[in-house]
mmCIF file of C-alpha atoms in Angstrom:
data_model
loop_
_atom_site.group_PDB
_atom_site.id
_atom_site.type_symbol
_atom_site.label_atom_id
_atom_site.label_comp_id
_atom_site.label_asym_id
_atom_site.label_seq_id
_atom_site.Cartn_x
_atom_site.Cartn_y
_atom_site.Cartn_z
ATOM 1 C CA MET A 1 -61.537 -9.499 -60.885
ATOM 2 C CA TYR A 2 -63.712 -7.448 -62.905
ATOM 3 C CA LEU A 3 -65.972 -9.826 -64.583
ATOM 4 C CA LEU A 4 -69.218 -8.157 -63.663
ATOM 5 C CA GLU A 5 -67.969 -4.890 -64.693
ATOM 6 C CA MET A 6 -66.806 -5.880 -68.190
ATOM 7 C CA MET A 7 -70.194 -7.927 -68.651
ATOM 8 C CA HIS A 8 -72.078 -4.766 -67.676
ATOM 9 C CA TRP A 9 -70.236 -2.566 -70.240
ATOM 10 C CA LYS A 10 -70.490 -5.288 -72.895
ATOM 11 C CA SER A 11 -74.262 -5.455 -72.180
ATOM 12 C CA LYS A 12 -74.689 -1.842 -72.983
ATOM 13 C CA THR A 13 -72.374 -1.735 -76.073
ATOM 14 C CA SER A 14 -73.564 -4.840 -77.958
ATOM 15 C CA GLU A 15 -75.908 -5.115 -80.678
ATOM 16 C CA ASP A 16 -78.076 -7.394 -78.600
ATOM 17 C CA LEU A 17 -80.276 -5.020 -76.408
ATOM 18 C CA ALA A 18 -81.045 -7.325 -73.621
ATOM 19 C CA PRO A 19 -82.267 -5.384 -70.509
ATOM 20 C CA SER A 20 -79.220 -4.087 -68.635
ATOM 21 C CA LEU A 21 -78.209 -4.547 -65.180
ATOM 22 C CA CYS A 22 -79.598 -1.294 -64.346
ATOM 23 C CA THR A 23 -82.911 -1.942 -65.795
ATOM 24 C CA VAL A 24 -83.336 -5.097 -63.680
ATOM 25 C CA MET A 25 -82.107 -3.340 -60.670
ATOM 26 C CA LEU A 26 -84.831 -0.415 -61.102
ATOM 27 C CA ASP A 27 -87.623 -2.369 -62.277
ATOM 28 C CA GLY A 28 -90.128 -2.365 -59.190
ATOM 29 C CA ALA A 29 -87.511 -0.818 -56.816
ATOM 30 C CA ASP A 30 -88.226 1.421 -54.086
ATOM 31 C CA CYS A 31 -85.136 3.355 -53.587
ATOM 32 C CA PRO A 32 -84.171 6.286 -51.249
ATOM 33 C CA SER A 33 -83.096 9.641 -52.619
ATOM 34 C CA THR A 34 -79.730 11.234 -51.990
ATOM 35 C CA GLY A 35 -81.335 13.742 -49.612
ATOM 36 C CA GLN A 36 -83.336 11.231 -47.765
ATOM 37 C CA ARG A 37 -82.083 10.142 -44.193
ATOM 38 C CA THR A 38 -82.490 6.462 -43.489
ATOM 39 C CA GLU A 39 -82.703 4.931 -39.999
ATOM 40 C CA ALA A 40 -79.417 3.220 -40.389
ATOM 41 C CA GLN A 41 -76.445 4.697 -38.607
ATOM 42 C CA PRO A 42 -73.442 5.473 -40.856
ATOM 43 C CA ASP A 43 -70.674 2.978 -40.900
ATOM 44 C CA ASP A 44 -67.894 2.721 -43.380
ATOM 45 C CA GLY A 45 -68.059 -1.126 -43.776
ATOM 46 C CA PHE A 46 -64.160 -1.359 -44.342
ATOM 47 C CA ALA A 47 -64.763 -0.004 -47.848
ATOM 48 C CA ILE A 48 -62.993 3.464 -47.654
ATOM 49 C CA PHE A 49 -59.646 3.885 -49.294
ATOM 50 C CA SER A 50 -59.089 7.628 -48.273
ATOM 51 C CA VAL A 51 -61.212 10.490 -46.731
ATOM 52 C CA SER A 52 -60.607 14.161 -46.860
ATOM 53 C CA GLU A 53 -62.337 17.461 -46.398
ATOM 54 C CA ASN A 54 -63.365 17.279 -50.276
ATOM 55 C CA PHE A 55 -63.654 13.525 -51.066
ATOM 56 C CA ILE A 56 -63.775 9.918 -50.062
ATOM 57 C CA ASP A 57 -62.265 7.228 -52.168
ATOM 58 C CA VAL A 58 -64.517 3.900 -51.984
ATOM 59 C CA GLN A 59 -63.973 0.386 -53.173
ATOM 60 C CA GLY A 60 -66.124 0.034 -56.268
ATOM 61 C CA ALA A 61 -65.581 -3.626 -57.305
ATOM 62 C CA TRP A 62 -67.976 -6.257 -55.529
ATOM 63 C CA GLN A 63 -65.546 -9.086 -57.056
ATOM 64 C CA GLU A 64 -62.229 -7.374 -56.119
ATOM 65 C CA ASP A 65 -61.217 -10.011 -53.426
ATOM 66 C CA LYS A 66 -62.339 -12.828 -55.836
ATOM 67 C CA ARG A 67 -59.100 -13.129 -57.761
ATOM 68 C CA GLY A 68 -56.193 -15.601 -58.057
ATOM 69 C CA LEU A 69 -57.592 -18.516 -60.289
ATOM 70 C CA ILE A 70 -56.890 -16.660 -63.429
ATOM 71 C CA THR A 71 -53.335 -15.955 -62.117
ATOM 72 C CA PHE A 72 -52.760 -19.425 -61.229
ATOM 73 C CA VAL A 73 -53.895 -20.353 -64.859
ATOM 74 C CA PHE A 74 -51.624 -17.790 -66.446
ATOM 75 C CA LEU A 75 -48.679 -18.600 -64.429
ATOM 76 C CA GLY A 76 -49.064 -22.312 -65.124
ATOM 77 C CA LEU A 77 -49.309 -21.622 -68.843
ATOM 78 C CA MET A 78 -46.356 -19.393 -68.934
ATOM 79 C CA TYR A 79 -44.281 -22.127 -66.995
ATOM 80 C CA ALA A 80 -45.136 -24.932 -69.432
ATOM 81 C CA TRP A 81 -45.138 -22.919 -72.843
ATOM 82 C CA GLN A 82 -42.491 -20.028 -72.158
ATOM 83 C CA TYR A 83 -40.093 -21.765 -69.761
ATOM 84 C CA MET A 84 -40.250 -25.584 -70.528
ATOM 85 C CA MET A 85 -41.360 -25.215 -74.172
ATOM 86 C CA LEU A 86 -39.156 -22.311 -75.178
ATOM 87 C CA TYR A 87 -36.311 -22.248 -72.823
ATOM 88 C CA ARG A 88 -35.667 -25.758 -72.061
ATOM 89 C CA ILE A 89 -36.779 -27.310 -75.473
ATOM 90 C CA LEU A 90 -36.962 -24.853 -78.368
ATOM 91 C CA ILE A 91 -33.829 -22.802 -77.824
ATOM 92 C CA PRO A 92 -31.495 -25.639 -77.475
ATOM 93 C CA GLU A 93 -32.940 -27.414 -80.382
ATOM 94 C CA LEU A 94 -32.558 -24.252 -82.586
ATOM 95 C CA GLY A 95 -28.895 -24.156 -81.567
ATOM 96 C CA ILE A 96 -28.725 -27.809 -83.051
ATOM 97 C CA LEU A 97 -30.619 -26.755 -86.068
ATOM 98 C CA PHE A 98 -28.217 -24.046 -86.812
ATOM 99 C CA SER A 99 -25.059 -25.953 -86.220
ATOM 100 C CA GLY A 100 -26.412 -29.225 -87.920
ATOM 101 C CA ILE A 101 -24.981 -31.404 -85.132
ATOM 102 C CA ASP A 102 -27.365 -33.077 -82.794
ATOM 103 C CA GLU A 103 -26.722 -33.709 -79.084
ATOM 104 C CA ASN A 104 -24.870 -36.947 -79.777
ATOM 105 C CA GLY A 105 -22.457 -35.267 -81.974
ATOM 106 C CA PHE A 106 -23.833 -36.891 -85.279
ATOM 107 C CA PRO A 107 -25.059 -34.826 -88.268
ATOM 108 C CA LEU A 108 -28.675 -33.904 -87.899
ATOM 109 C CA SER A 109 -31.094 -36.129 -89.574
ATOM 110 C CA MET A 110 -33.689 -35.164 -92.027
ATOM 111 C CA GLU A 111 -36.427 -35.830 -89.425
ATOM 112 C CA GLY A 112 -34.553 -32.977 -87.193
ATOM 113 C CA TYR A 113 -34.629 -30.504 -89.764
ATOM 114 C CA ILE A 114 -38.320 -31.195 -90.121
ATOM 115 C CA PHE A 115 -39.286 -31.491 -86.345
ATOM 116 C CA ILE A 116 -37.529 -28.531 -84.841
ATOM 117 C CA PRO A 117 -39.110 -25.891 -87.176
ATOM 118 C CA LEU A 118 -42.352 -27.676 -86.562
ATOM 119 C CA THR A 119 -41.858 -27.341 -82.775
ATOM 120 C CA GLY A 120 -41.164 -23.692 -83.332
ATOM 121 C CA MET A 121 -44.381 -23.209 -85.398
ATOM 122 C CA VAL A 122 -46.392 -24.930 -82.598
ATOM 123 C CA TRP A 123 -44.935 -22.432 -80.011
ATOM 124 C CA VAL A 124 -45.746 -19.406 -82.184
ATOM 125 C CA ALA A 125 -49.216 -20.679 -83.039
ATOM 126 C CA PHE A 126 -49.797 -21.187 -79.337
ATOM 127 C CA ASN A 127 -48.797 -17.593 -78.481
ATOM 128 C CA VAL A 128 -50.822 -16.058 -81.189
ATOM 129 C CA LEU A 129 -54.040 -18.019 -80.046
ATOM 130 C CA PHE A 130 -53.480 -17.136 -76.473
ATOM 131 C CA PHE A 131 -53.007 -13.311 -77.050
ATOM 132 C CA LYS A 132 -55.877 -13.283 -79.680
ATOM 133 C CA PHE A 133 -58.483 -15.077 -77.484
ATOM 134 C CA LEU A 134 -57.299 -15.501 -73.851
ATOM 135 C CA TRP A 135 -55.568 -12.181 -73.148
ATOM 136 C CA ARG A 136 -58.742 -10.221 -72.448
ATOM 137 C CA TRP A 137 -59.852 -12.783 -69.915
ATOM 138 C CA ILE A 138 -56.296 -12.608 -68.424
ATOM 139 C CA ARG A 139 -56.776 -9.025 -67.973
ATOM 140 C CA LEU A 140 -59.878 -9.392 -65.731
ATOM 141 C CA GLU A 141 -57.306 -9.530 -62.775
ATOM 142 C CA ILE A 142 -53.821 -8.930 -63.973
ATOM 143 C CA PHE A 143 -52.130 -6.397 -66.173
ATOM 144 C CA VAL A 144 -54.689 -4.095 -65.461
ATOM 145 C CA GLN A 145 -55.295 -1.206 -62.621
ATOM 146 C CA ARG A 146 -55.150 -2.814 -59.078
ATOM 147 C CA ARG A 147 -58.319 -1.286 -57.706
ATOM 148 C CA ILE A 148 -61.707 -0.044 -59.038
ATOM 149 C CA VAL A 149 -62.114 3.204 -56.925
ATOM 150 C CA VAL A 150 -65.249 5.375 -56.678
ATOM 151 C CA ARG A 151 -64.516 9.146 -55.747
ATOM 152 C CA PHE A 152 -67.403 10.948 -54.053
ATOM 153 C CA ASN A 153 -66.333 14.536 -54.340
ATOM 154 C CA ARG A 154 -68.666 16.610 -52.092
ATOM 155 C CA VAL A 155 -67.507 20.093 -53.273
ATOM 156 C CA THR A 156 -68.377 19.493 -56.957
ATOM 157 C CA ARG A 157 -71.211 17.059 -56.066
ATOM 158 C CA GLN A 158 -69.725 14.451 -58.496
ATOM 159 C CA VAL A 159 -69.021 10.736 -58.591
ATOM 160 C CA HIS A 160 -66.155 9.592 -60.462
ATOM 161 C CA ILE A 161 -65.805 5.914 -61.157
ATOM 162 C CA ASN A 162 -62.198 4.695 -62.212
ATOM 163 C CA ARG A 163 -62.511 1.344 -64.159
ATOM 164 C CA PRO A 164 -60.506 -0.402 -66.914
ATOM 165 C CA ALA A 165 -61.043 0.893 -70.443
ATOM 166 C CA TYR A 166 -62.749 -2.393 -71.119
ATOM 167 C CA ALA A 167 -65.316 -1.775 -68.333
ATOM 168 C CA GLY A 168 -65.780 1.760 -69.626
ATOM 169 C CA GLY A 169 -62.934 3.637 -68.333
ATOM 170 C CA VAL A 170 -63.267 6.582 -65.964
ATOM 171 C CA VAL A 171 -66.511 8.217 -65.897
ATOM 172 C CA THR A 172 -67.959 11.377 -64.113
ATOM 173 C CA LEU A 173 -71.529 11.394 -62.930
ATOM 174 C CA SER A 174 -73.764 13.655 -60.943
ATOM 175 C CA TRP A 175 -74.197 12.867 -57.198
ATOM 176 C CA ASP A 176 -77.746 14.137 -57.500
ATOM 177 C CA ALA A 177 -78.683 11.565 -60.098
ATOM 178 C CA THR A 178 -77.532 8.604 -57.981
ATOM 179 C CA VAL A 179 -80.180 5.994 -57.077
ATOM 180 C CA PRO A 180 -79.027 3.405 -54.377
ATOM 181 C CA GLU A 181 -80.461 -0.208 -53.872
ATOM 182 C CA MET A 182 -79.486 -2.243 -50.821
ATOM 183 C CA SER A 183 -79.960 -5.965 -50.596
ATOM 184 C CA GLY A 184 -78.960 -9.047 -48.605
ATOM 185 C CA GLY A 185 -80.144 -11.073 -45.564
ATOM 186 C CA ASP A 186 -82.195 -9.398 -42.739
ATOM 187 C CA PRO A 187 -80.121 -6.904 -40.545
ATOM 188 C CA GLY A 188 -78.193 -8.591 -37.811
ATOM 189 C CA SER A 189 -78.325 -12.052 -39.639
ATOM 190 C CA ALA A 190 -74.592 -11.839 -40.801
ATOM 191 C CA SER A 191 -75.423 -13.865 -43.840
ATOM 192 C CA GLY A 192 -72.488 -12.360 -45.811
ATOM 193 C CA ASP A 193 -74.636 -11.536 -48.765
ATOM 194 C CA GLY A 194 -75.079 -7.740 -48.238
ATOM 195 C CA ARG A 195 -74.963 -5.521 -51.482
ATOM 196 C CA LEU A 196 -74.850 -1.796 -52.046
ATOM 197 C CA MET A 197 -75.532 -0.995 -55.821
ATOM 198 C CA LEU A 198 -75.717 2.498 -57.079
ATOM 199 C CA ALA A 199 -77.233 3.436 -60.401
ATOM 200 C CA TRP A 200 -77.303 6.425 -62.643
ATOM 201 C CA PRO A 201 -80.286 6.035 -64.960
ATOM 202 C CA SER A 202 -80.114 8.032 -68.245
ATOM 203 C CA HIS A 203 -83.356 9.832 -67.498
ATOM 204 C CA TYR A 204 -81.928 11.155 -64.132
ATOM 205 C CA SER A 205 -78.229 11.850 -65.070
ATOM 206 C CA GLY A 206 -78.863 13.046 -68.786
ATOM 207 C CA ALA A 207 -75.690 11.181 -69.657
ATOM 208 C CA GLY A 208 -77.203 9.186 -72.453
ATOM 209 C CA PHE A 209 -76.588 5.935 -70.880
ATOM 210 C CA ASP A 210 -77.174 4.018 -67.797
ATOM 211 C CA ASP A 211 -74.465 3.310 -65.332
ATOM 212 C CA LEU A 212 -74.241 0.832 -62.411
ATOM 213 C CA CYS A 213 -71.535 0.309 -59.799
ATOM 214 C CA MET A 214 -71.461 -2.005 -56.740
ATOM 215 C CA ILE A 215 -69.877 -0.268 -53.576
ATOM 216 C CA GLY A 216 -67.703 -2.164 -51.069
ATOM 217 C CA GLY A 217 -67.139 -5.849 -51.248
ATOM 218 C CA ALA A 218 -69.623 -8.583 -49.655
ATOM 219 C CA LEU A 219 -71.151 -6.948 -46.831
ATOM 220 C CA ALA A 220 -72.518 -8.768 -43.786
ATOM 221 C CA ASP A 221 -76.228 -8.169 -44.692
ATOM 222 C CA ARG A 222 -78.769 -5.556 -45.803
ATOM 223 C CA GLY A 223 -78.209 -3.748 -42.637
ATOM 224 C CA SER A 224 -74.513 -3.306 -43.329
ATOM 225 C CA ALA A 225 -75.374 -2.033 -46.913
ATOM 226 C CA GLU A 226 -77.751 0.484 -45.624
ATOM 227 C CA GLU A 227 -75.220 1.731 -42.956
ATOM 228 C CA LEU A 228 -72.548 2.031 -45.972
ATOM 229 C CA TRP A 229 -75.035 4.087 -48.007
ATOM 230 C CA GLU A 230 -75.905 6.177 -45.071
ATOM 231 C CA TYR A 231 -72.156 7.007 -44.525
ATOM 232 C CA ILE A 232 -71.548 8.103 -48.134
ATOM 233 C CA ARG A 233 -74.898 10.032 -48.151
ATOM 234 C CA ARG A 234 -74.309 11.904 -45.032
ATOM 235 C CA TYR A 235 -70.650 12.638 -46.110
ATOM 236 C CA MET A 236 -71.858 14.089 -49.265
ATOM 237 C CA GLU A 237 -75.110 15.902 -47.853
ATOM 238 C CA GLU A 238 -73.661 16.945 -44.422
ATOM 239 C CA GLY A 239 -70.043 17.106 -44.586
ATOM 240 C CA PRO A 240 -67.130 14.922 -42.974
ATOM 241 C CA ASP A 241 -68.162 15.953 -39.465
ATOM 242 C CA ALA A 242 -71.554 14.116 -39.916
ATOM 243 C CA VAL A 243 -69.822 10.783 -40.084
ATOM 244 C CA PRO A 244 -67.245 8.858 -37.759
ATOM 245 C CA GLN A 245 -63.712 8.531 -38.997
ATOM 246 C CA PRO A 246 -63.056 4.928 -40.415
ATOM 247 C CA ALA A 247 -62.006 2.572 -38.066
ATOM 248 C CA ARG A 248 -59.710 1.220 -40.352
ATOM 249 C CA LEU A 249 -58.743 2.524 -44.096
ATOM 250 C CA ARG A 250 -58.275 -0.238 -47.091
ATOM 251 C CA SER A 251 -54.835 -0.083 -48.294
ATOM 252 C CA MET A 252 -54.031 0.713 -51.980
ATOM 253 C CA PHE A 253 -50.821 -1.205 -51.536
ATOM 254 C CA PRO A 254 -50.770 -4.932 -52.073
ATOM 255 C CA TRP A 255 -49.956 -6.185 -48.576
ATOM 256 C CA PRO A 256 -49.606 -10.015 -48.585
ATOM 257 C CA TRP A 257 -51.769 -10.249 -45.360
ATOM 258 C CA ASP A 258 -54.553 -8.498 -47.317
ATOM 259 C CA SER A 259 -54.642 -11.468 -49.804
ATOM 260 C CA VAL A 260 -54.867 -13.824 -46.752
ATOM 261 C CA ARG A 261 -57.850 -11.944 -45.349
ATOM 262 C CA SER A 262 -59.499 -12.017 -48.689
ATOM 263 C CA THR A 263 -58.969 -15.669 -49.231
ATOM 264 C CA LEU A 264 -60.421 -16.415 -45.870
ATOM 265 C CA SER A 265 -63.326 -14.036 -46.310
ATOM 266 C CA PHE A 266 -65.643 -16.830 -47.526
ATOM 267 C CA LEU A 267 -65.408 -18.419 -44.118
ATOM 268 C CA VAL A 268 -66.536 -15.199 -42.096
ATOM 269 C CA PRO A 269 -70.277 -15.651 -42.327
ATOM 270 C CA SER A 270 -70.111 -19.098 -40.933
ATOM 271 C CA TRP A 271 -67.703 -18.017 -38.327
ATOM 272 C CA ARG A 272 -70.157 -15.250 -37.100
ATOM 273 C CA THR A 273 -73.179 -17.569 -37.180
ATOM 274 C CA GLY A 274 -72.083 -21.326 -37.049
ATOM 275 C CA ASP A 275 -69.865 -23.802 -35.127
ATOM 276 C CA LYS A 276 -66.410 -22.045 -34.813
ATOM 277 C CA GLY A 277 -64.791 -25.274 -34.263
ATOM 278 C CA LEU A 278 -66.204 -26.875 -37.555
ATOM 279 C CA VAL A 279 -65.094 -23.712 -39.450
ATOM 280 C CA LEU A 280 -61.513 -24.061 -37.969
ATOM 281 C CA THR A 281 -61.475 -27.720 -39.062
ATOM 282 C CA PHE A 282 -62.652 -27.141 -42.438
ATOM 283 C CA ALA A 283 -59.926 -24.299 -42.812
ATOM 284 C CA LEU A 284 -57.284 -26.667 -41.604
ATOM 285 C CA ILE A 285 -58.439 -29.418 -44.091
ATOM 286 C CA LEU A 286 -58.348 -26.758 -46.943
ATOM 287 C CA SER A 287 -55.234 -24.904 -45.677
ATOM 288 C CA PRO A 288 -53.099 -25.956 -48.737
ATOM 289 C CA LEU A 289 -55.385 -24.721 -51.252
ATOM 290 C CA LEU A 290 -56.136 -21.659 -49.082
ATOM 291 C CA LEU A 291 -52.331 -20.959 -49.026
ATOM 292 C CA LEU A 292 -51.931 -21.299 -52.666
ATOM 293 C CA HIS A 293 -54.964 -19.242 -53.332
ATOM 294 C CA SER A 294 -53.564 -16.330 -51.025
ATOM 295 C CA ILE A 295 -50.249 -16.507 -52.978
ATOM 296 C CA CYS A 296 -51.782 -16.285 -56.166
ATOM 297 C CA HIS A 297 -54.115 -13.587 -54.883
ATOM 298 C CA TRP A 298 -51.098 -11.641 -53.862
ATOM 299 C CA LEU A 299 -49.146 -12.373 -57.107
ATOM 300 C CA SER A 300 -52.116 -10.835 -59.102
ATOM 301 C CA LEU A 301 -52.151 -7.692 -57.167
ATOM 302 C CA LEU A 302 -48.432 -7.390 -57.619
ATOM 303 C CA LEU A 303 -48.939 -7.873 -61.459
ATOM 304 C CA CYS A 304 -51.315 -4.853 -61.545
ATOM 305 C CA TRP A 305 -50.460 -1.083 -61.386
ATOM 306 C CA PRO A 306 -51.999 1.532 -59.093
ATOM 307 C CA THR A 307 -55.299 3.244 -59.899
ATOM 308 C CA ARG A 308 -54.593 6.716 -61.223
ATOM 309 C CA TRP A 309 -56.640 9.897 -61.632
ATOM 310 C CA SER A 310 -56.395 12.474 -64.088
ATOM 311 C CA GLY A 311 -55.185 15.921 -62.945
ATOM 312 C CA ILE A 312 -58.425 17.783 -63.257
ATOM 313 C CA ILE A 313 -60.040 15.138 -61.011
ATOM 314 C CA LYS A 314 -57.189 15.168 -58.475
ATOM 315 C CA SER A 315 -57.705 18.925 -57.997
ATOM 316 C CA ALA A 316 -61.419 19.156 -58.234
ATOM 317 C CA GLY A 317 -62.866 20.965 -55.147
ATOM 318 C CA LEU A 318 -59.745 22.956 -54.525
ATOM 319 C CA PRO A 319 -60.119 26.651 -54.634
ATOM 320 C CA GLY A 320 -59.895 28.028 -58.154
ATOM 321 C CA ALA A 321 -59.892 24.454 -59.725
ATOM 322 C CA ALA A 322 -61.908 23.591 -62.726
ATOM 323 C CA VAL A 323 -64.913 21.380 -62.256
ATOM 324 C CA PRO A 324 -64.795 18.151 -64.289
ATOM 325 C CA ARG A 325 -67.108 17.779 -67.043
ATOM 326 C CA LEU A 326 -69.951 15.222 -66.701
ATOM 327 C CA THR A 327 -69.447 12.140 -68.973
ATOM 328 C CA VAL A 328 -71.950 11.646 -71.883
ATOM 329 C CA ALA A 329 -72.541 8.887 -74.265
ATOM 330 C CA GLU A 330 -70.674 10.694 -77.096
ATOM 331 C CA ASP A 331 -67.384 10.749 -75.190
ATOM 332 C CA PHE A 332 -67.009 7.186 -76.232
ATOM 333 C CA GLY A 333 -67.222 7.671 -80.034
ATOM 334 C CA VAL A 334 -70.304 7.829 -82.303
ATOM 335 C CA GLU A 335 -70.805 3.991 -82.853
ATOM 336 C CA VAL A 336 -70.614 3.294 -79.075
ATOM 337 C CA ALA A 337 -72.757 6.390 -78.138
ATOM 338 C CA ARG A 338 -75.279 5.040 -80.514
ATOM 339 C CA LYS A 339 -75.391 1.589 -78.801
ATOM 340 C CA LEU A 340 -75.392 3.162 -75.506
ATOM 341 C CA ARG A 341 -78.342 5.293 -76.007
ATOM 342 C CA ALA A 342 -80.298 2.428 -77.531
ATOM 343 C CA SER A 343 -79.786 0.498 -74.429
ATOM 344 C CA THR A 344 -80.860 3.140 -71.938
ATOM 345 C CA ILE A 345 -83.920 2.755 -69.794
ATOM 346 C CA LYS A 346 -87.053 4.383 -71.009
ATOM 347 C CA VAL A 347 -89.451 5.625 -68.506
ATOM 348 C CA VAL A 348 -93.119 4.549 -68.448
ATOM 349 C CA ASP A 349 -94.983 7.317 -66.270
ATOM 350 C CA GLU A 350 -97.884 5.825 -64.194
ATOM 351 C CA PRO A 351 -100.532 7.696 -62.089
ATOM 352 C CA ASP A 352 -99.059 6.857 -58.690
ATOM 353 C CA ASP A 353 -95.546 7.110 -60.031
ATOM 354 C CA PRO A 354 -94.870 10.334 -61.639
ATOM 355 C CA ALA A 355 -91.139 10.158 -61.482
ATOM 356 C CA GLY A 356 -91.236 6.980 -63.604
ATOM 357 C CA LEU A 357 -88.769 5.187 -61.238
ATOM 358 C CA HIS A 358 -91.089 2.225 -60.314
ATOM 359 C CA ARG A 359 -91.690 1.149 -63.774
ATOM 360 C CA ALA A 360 -88.674 1.264 -66.299
ATOM 361 C CA LYS A 361 -88.301 -0.478 -69.656
ATOM 362 C CA SER A 362 -85.238 -0.952 -71.739
ATOM 363 C CA SER A 363 -85.137 0.178 -75.198
ATOM 364 C CA SER A 364 -85.472 -3.514 -76.445
ATOM 365 C CA GLU A 365 -88.866 -4.007 -74.774
ATOM 366 C CA PHE A 366 -90.105 -0.914 -76.561
ATOM 367 C CA ASP A 367 -88.861 -2.050 -79.759
ATOM 368 C CA SER A 368 -90.828 -5.480 -79.232
ATOM 369 C CA GLU A 369 -94.108 -3.685 -78.623
#
């Protein structure tokens, strides 16, 4: 689901100018540049959807595999209120109301004339409240695009992030303004907490807003995050021949076995480092819940639509094709642009840090001084 992406966008467009995730990430960070080779060997980390001479499409949602619970709740509510309440109760009672004859063949009583419309009003009120207050949370994982995809175009040297509209929509940023941050357990620990985050601070990109995207899923450790970053970096800087072909591409189609793999992914770190017999026993005990989770995970993917790119992004990098324009804050409208610019990082130059990367403040910190 896309909870993190929605929260990040809300933090940038709300009146409460708390430090954004991008501010927290860069405060005190020591980040390599896009042109700086790391010691890690490039590895795709099973995060690549497609690769070509011009671009690679990479998984851009850290919590993409964490779905299924909202689908279970949604389907349960729909069964209770749309099937049981509407089809099994309300529709037959409306037939009785219009005929004036109850199920026993007697004239409908005054209580029936009051109770049946009241039942209908309760059903209508539930649906109004549901779509008014809960629908945006339901769309964190269903009735939304199936994947968040990040396209790295080495010809135009641009990064395109395709997210739902409630998380900022599709944005185009400069590759040269990318700041990576890798975190997780020590390389080789297989702790399952590896994270690769890419940021585009406003003072680097000139977009008028800070952006942040987590690449790949939950990686094995910090070493895996460094290897994935080096894979992307070498592809962009040195070309497709500088990196190995992915051992296996992620599928954009919702295959059921991918849902099973995602459901069992939380057991992988323990399987790698712990007692395999204990892990198997634990999985067998939880097998009914794991099966239910896998089914709901798969249904959530089926209830989404494929991620789509605009024509100009699809053709970017081809001979004679137009280069997509970089996204700026004003593309989101005047009011949203004002909030985005107010939430950006402001750089504090220090004698030993002329670039200002190692000490950044959000606008709210400046306003409080």
